[in-house]
Short mmCIF file of C-alpha atoms in Angstrom, two decimals:
data_model
loop_
_atom_site.label_atom_id
_atom_site.label_comp_id
_atom_site.label_asym_id
_atom_site.label_seq_id
_atom_site.Cartn_x
_atom_site.Cartn_y
_atom_site.Cartn_z
CA MET H 1 43.94 278.79 8.75
CA GLY H 2 40.31 279.68 9.33
CA GLU H 3 39.22 277.43 6.46
CA LEU H 4 41.24 274.53 7.86
CA TYR H 5 39.69 274.97 11.30
CA ALA H 6 36.20 275.17 9.75
CA ALA H 7 36.85 271.98 7.76
CA MET H 8 37.87 270.15 10.94
CA ILE H 9 34.76 271.32 12.77
CA GLN H 10 32.60 270.28 9.83
CA TYR H 11 34.20 266.82 9.84
CA PHE H 12 33.28 266.24 13.48
CA GLN H 13 29.75 267.50 12.89
CA LYS H 14 29.20 265.05 10.04
CA ASN H 15 31.35 262.12 11.18
CA GLY H 16 31.30 262.27 14.97
CA ALA H 17 29.95 258.73 15.39
CA ALA H 18 32.36 257.29 12.83
CA PHE H 19 35.29 259.06 14.51
CA LEU H 20 34.36 257.60 17.89
CA THR H 21 34.17 254.13 16.32
CA GLN H 22 37.64 254.56 14.85
CA VAL H 23 39.03 255.70 18.22
CA LEU H 24 37.54 252.62 19.89
CA GLN H 25 38.97 250.38 17.15
CA HIS H 26 42.38 251.96 17.66
CA LEU H 27 42.20 251.44 21.42
CA ARG H 28 40.96 247.88 20.99
CA VAL H 29 43.82 246.81 18.71
CA SER H 30 46.36 248.62 20.89
CA GLY H 31 44.93 247.29 24.15
CA ILE H 32 44.83 243.66 23.02
CA SER H 33 48.39 243.93 21.71
CA ILE H 34 49.73 245.43 24.95
CA LEU H 35 47.91 242.85 27.08
CA ALA H 36 49.30 240.00 24.97
CA ALA H 37 52.79 241.51 25.15
CA ILE H 38 52.56 241.76 28.95
CA LEU H 39 51.44 238.13 29.22
CA ILE H 40 54.47 237.12 27.14
CA GLY H 41 57.12 239.65 28.13
CA VAL H 42 56.74 239.67 31.92
CA PRO H 43 56.95 235.87 32.51
CA VAL H 44 59.77 235.47 29.99
CA GLY H 45 61.58 238.43 31.52
CA ILE H 46 61.34 236.89 35.00
CA PHE H 47 62.47 233.52 33.65
CA CYS H 48 65.53 234.81 31.80
CA SER H 49 66.58 237.01 34.74
CA LYS H 50 67.58 233.88 36.64
CA SER H 51 70.53 233.15 34.37
CA LEU H 52 73.05 235.51 32.77
CA ARG H 53 73.22 233.30 29.67
CA LEU H 54 69.43 233.21 29.28
CA TYR H 55 69.32 236.94 29.90
CA HIS H 56 71.72 237.68 27.04
CA VAL H 57 70.05 235.20 24.68
CA PHE H 58 66.50 236.48 25.21
CA THR H 59 67.26 240.19 25.43
CA SER H 60 69.48 240.07 22.34
CA GLY H 61 66.99 237.95 20.38
CA PHE H 62 63.94 240.04 21.21
CA GLY H 63 65.96 243.23 20.97
CA LEU H 64 66.58 242.51 17.29
CA LEU H 65 62.82 242.60 16.71
CA ARG H 66 62.83 246.30 17.61
CA VAL H 67 64.83 247.19 14.50
CA ILE H 68 62.20 245.67 12.19
CA PRO H 69 59.79 248.36 10.91
CA SER H 70 56.21 247.98 12.15
CA LEU H 71 54.79 248.01 8.63
CA ALA H 72 57.15 245.22 7.61
CA LEU H 73 55.98 243.10 10.55
CA ILE H 74 52.36 243.65 9.58
CA PHE H 75 52.91 242.61 5.96
CA VAL H 76 54.94 239.56 7.01
CA CYS H 77 51.92 238.37 9.02
CA ILE H 78 49.47 238.73 6.11
CA PRO H 79 50.40 235.51 4.23
CA PHE H 80 49.86 233.48 7.39
CA LEU H 81 46.97 235.31 9.08
CA GLY H 82 45.22 237.14 6.25
CA VAL H 83 44.06 240.73 6.66
CA GLY H 84 42.12 242.43 9.39
CA GLU H 85 42.61 242.79 13.13
CA LEU H 86 44.48 239.53 13.86
CA PRO H 87 47.69 240.17 11.85
CA ALA H 88 47.76 243.73 13.18
CA VAL H 89 47.52 242.50 16.78
CA VAL H 90 50.22 239.87 16.21
CA ALA H 91 52.60 242.39 14.62
CA LEU H 92 52.01 245.00 17.34
CA THR H 93 52.46 242.38 20.04
CA ILE H 94 55.83 241.44 18.56
CA LEU H 95 56.73 245.14 18.57
CA ALA H 96 55.68 245.54 22.23
CA VAL H 97 57.32 242.46 23.76
CA PRO H 98 61.02 243.57 23.69
CA PRO H 99 60.80 246.67 25.95
CA ILE H 100 58.56 244.83 28.43
CA LEU H 101 60.77 241.74 28.50
CA ILE H 102 64.06 243.65 28.73
CA ASN H 103 62.89 246.02 31.47
CA THR H 104 61.32 243.20 33.48
CA ALA H 105 64.52 241.17 33.26
CA LEU H 106 66.60 244.18 34.30
CA GLY H 107 64.30 244.85 37.22
CA PHE H 108 64.63 241.31 38.57
CA ARG H 109 68.39 241.13 37.91
CA ASN H 110 69.18 244.38 39.74
CA LEU H 111 67.45 243.64 43.04
CA PRO H 112 69.43 244.85 46.09
CA ALA H 113 71.26 241.86 47.58
CA SER H 114 71.00 243.34 51.08
CA VAL H 115 67.20 243.40 50.90
CA LEU H 116 67.06 239.80 49.72
CA GLU H 117 69.42 238.73 52.49
CA THR H 118 67.27 240.52 55.05
CA ALA H 119 64.17 238.72 53.75
CA VAL H 120 65.92 235.37 54.08
CA GLY H 121 67.07 236.30 57.57
CA MET H 122 63.46 237.06 58.53
CA GLY H 123 62.56 233.48 57.65
CA MET H 124 60.65 234.15 54.43
CA ASP H 125 60.36 231.23 52.04
CA ALA H 126 61.04 231.54 48.30
CA GLN H 127 57.40 232.21 47.40
CA HIS H 128 57.01 235.03 49.92
CA ILE H 129 60.34 236.57 48.90
CA PHE H 130 59.23 236.57 45.26
CA LEU H 131 55.76 238.02 45.88
CA ARG H 132 56.51 240.43 48.73
CA VAL H 133 60.05 241.54 47.94
CA LYS H 134 61.15 240.84 44.37
CA VAL H 135 57.94 241.77 42.54
CA PRO H 136 57.45 245.14 44.31
CA LEU H 137 61.12 246.09 43.82
CA ALA H 138 61.15 245.13 40.13
CA ALA H 139 57.70 246.57 39.36
CA PRO H 140 58.72 250.21 38.63
CA LEU H 141 61.22 249.20 35.94
CA ALA H 142 58.77 246.69 34.46
CA ILE H 143 56.10 249.40 34.30
CA THR H 144 58.59 251.63 32.47
CA GLY H 145 58.85 248.92 29.82
CA ILE H 146 55.07 248.66 29.58
CA ARG H 147 54.85 252.43 29.29
CA THR H 148 57.39 252.52 26.44
CA ALA H 149 55.66 249.66 24.64
CA THR H 150 52.22 251.25 25.01
CA VAL H 151 53.29 254.53 23.42
CA GLU H 152 55.00 252.68 20.55
CA VAL H 153 51.98 250.46 19.93
CA ILE H 154 49.43 253.30 19.94
CA ALA H 155 51.55 255.21 17.44
CA SER H 156 52.20 252.16 15.25
CA ALA H 157 48.56 251.02 15.31
CA THR H 158 47.80 253.66 12.68
CA LEU H 159 49.44 251.29 10.17
CA ALA H 160 46.82 248.64 10.95
CA ALA H 161 44.39 250.54 8.72
CA TYR H 162 46.48 249.39 5.73
CA ILE H 163 45.17 245.84 6.22
CA GLY H 164 41.60 246.59 7.20
CA ALA H 165 41.95 246.62 10.99
CA GLY H 166 40.36 250.05 11.29
CA GLY H 167 41.43 252.72 13.73
CA LEU H 168 42.58 256.30 13.36
CA GLY H 169 44.95 255.30 10.58
CA GLN H 170 41.92 255.30 8.26
CA ILE H 171 41.56 259.04 8.72
CA ILE H 172 45.27 259.65 8.12
CA PHE H 173 45.45 257.51 4.97
CA THR H 174 42.25 259.04 3.63
CA GLY H 175 43.78 262.46 4.17
CA LEU H 176 46.93 261.40 2.33
CA GLY H 177 44.91 260.02 -0.58
CA LEU H 178 42.70 263.09 -0.90
CA TYR H 179 45.40 265.65 -0.02
CA ARG H 180 43.23 266.91 2.83
CA MET H 181 45.20 268.59 5.59
CA ASP H 182 42.18 268.65 7.91
CA LEU H 183 41.98 264.84 7.96
CA LEU H 184 45.73 264.50 8.47
CA LEU H 185 45.59 266.86 11.43
CA ILE H 186 42.55 265.17 12.95
CA GLY H 187 44.10 261.72 12.68
CA GLY H 188 47.60 262.77 13.73
CA ILE H 189 46.50 264.90 16.69
CA SER H 190 44.11 262.17 17.88
CA VAL H 191 46.88 259.55 17.88
CA ALA H 192 49.21 261.97 19.67
CA ILE H 193 46.57 262.65 22.34
CA LEU H 194 46.02 258.92 22.92
CA SER H 195 49.77 258.30 23.16
CA LEU H 196 50.41 261.20 25.53
CA SER H 197 47.41 260.26 27.68
CA ALA H 198 48.59 256.65 28.01
CA ASP H 199 52.11 257.84 28.80
CA LEU H 200 50.80 260.22 31.48
CA VAL H 201 48.60 257.59 33.14
CA LEU H 202 51.36 254.98 33.20
CA SER H 203 53.93 257.50 34.43
CA ILE H 204 51.64 258.30 37.37
CA VAL H 205 51.24 254.57 38.07
CA GLU H 206 55.01 254.15 37.87
CA MET H 207 55.63 257.01 40.33
CA GLN H 208 53.03 255.68 42.77
CA VAL H 209 54.54 252.18 42.70
CA ALA H 210 58.06 253.56 43.13
CA ARG H 211 56.90 255.70 46.05
CA ARG H 212 55.35 252.72 47.80
CA VAL H 213 58.51 250.68 47.26
CA ARG H 214 60.65 253.44 48.82
CA ALA H 215 58.22 253.69 51.73
#
């Protein structure tokens, strides 16, 4: 155990700058993917919430994407997009869209009818009802979807190293190739810390939004 700990310390002493670069690469690929998924999932979720038929079509269609393994998505993108960061971002975006879309649609479909009726009775027009009533009420559930997608993407982004997109997956795959437990622990623990940190931050945001809605 002492030798393993010493090997991990030695790695950081020799490769501290490279490790930081890989963390930033991991965050970059994950961040771009989540942002793209939000830009796709939230508007589509709002759109399909307006019709039960659209809701079932979109949630079922995008829900099927969740059963496709992340690595398979990445390799499917390679013939069309080559290797590197782009196919990794596209694959991770596809992975992240379903929970964001589904939760957003659920949030907008389950709005309290009494609150909407009260807003209409107060003379609010459709735009004000959407921005000041619907969006705040649906936001907590939408953020839950973003939170789920973020954790999944950060964990799955390790696979991006397979196609030259960098990130912490490089450390993990190097450890697998060299049978080095220290590298496996460094890579695995680092990814876990990033995932848990993102989950904690977004859970705090979710609680704050929900508290304001209740107030």
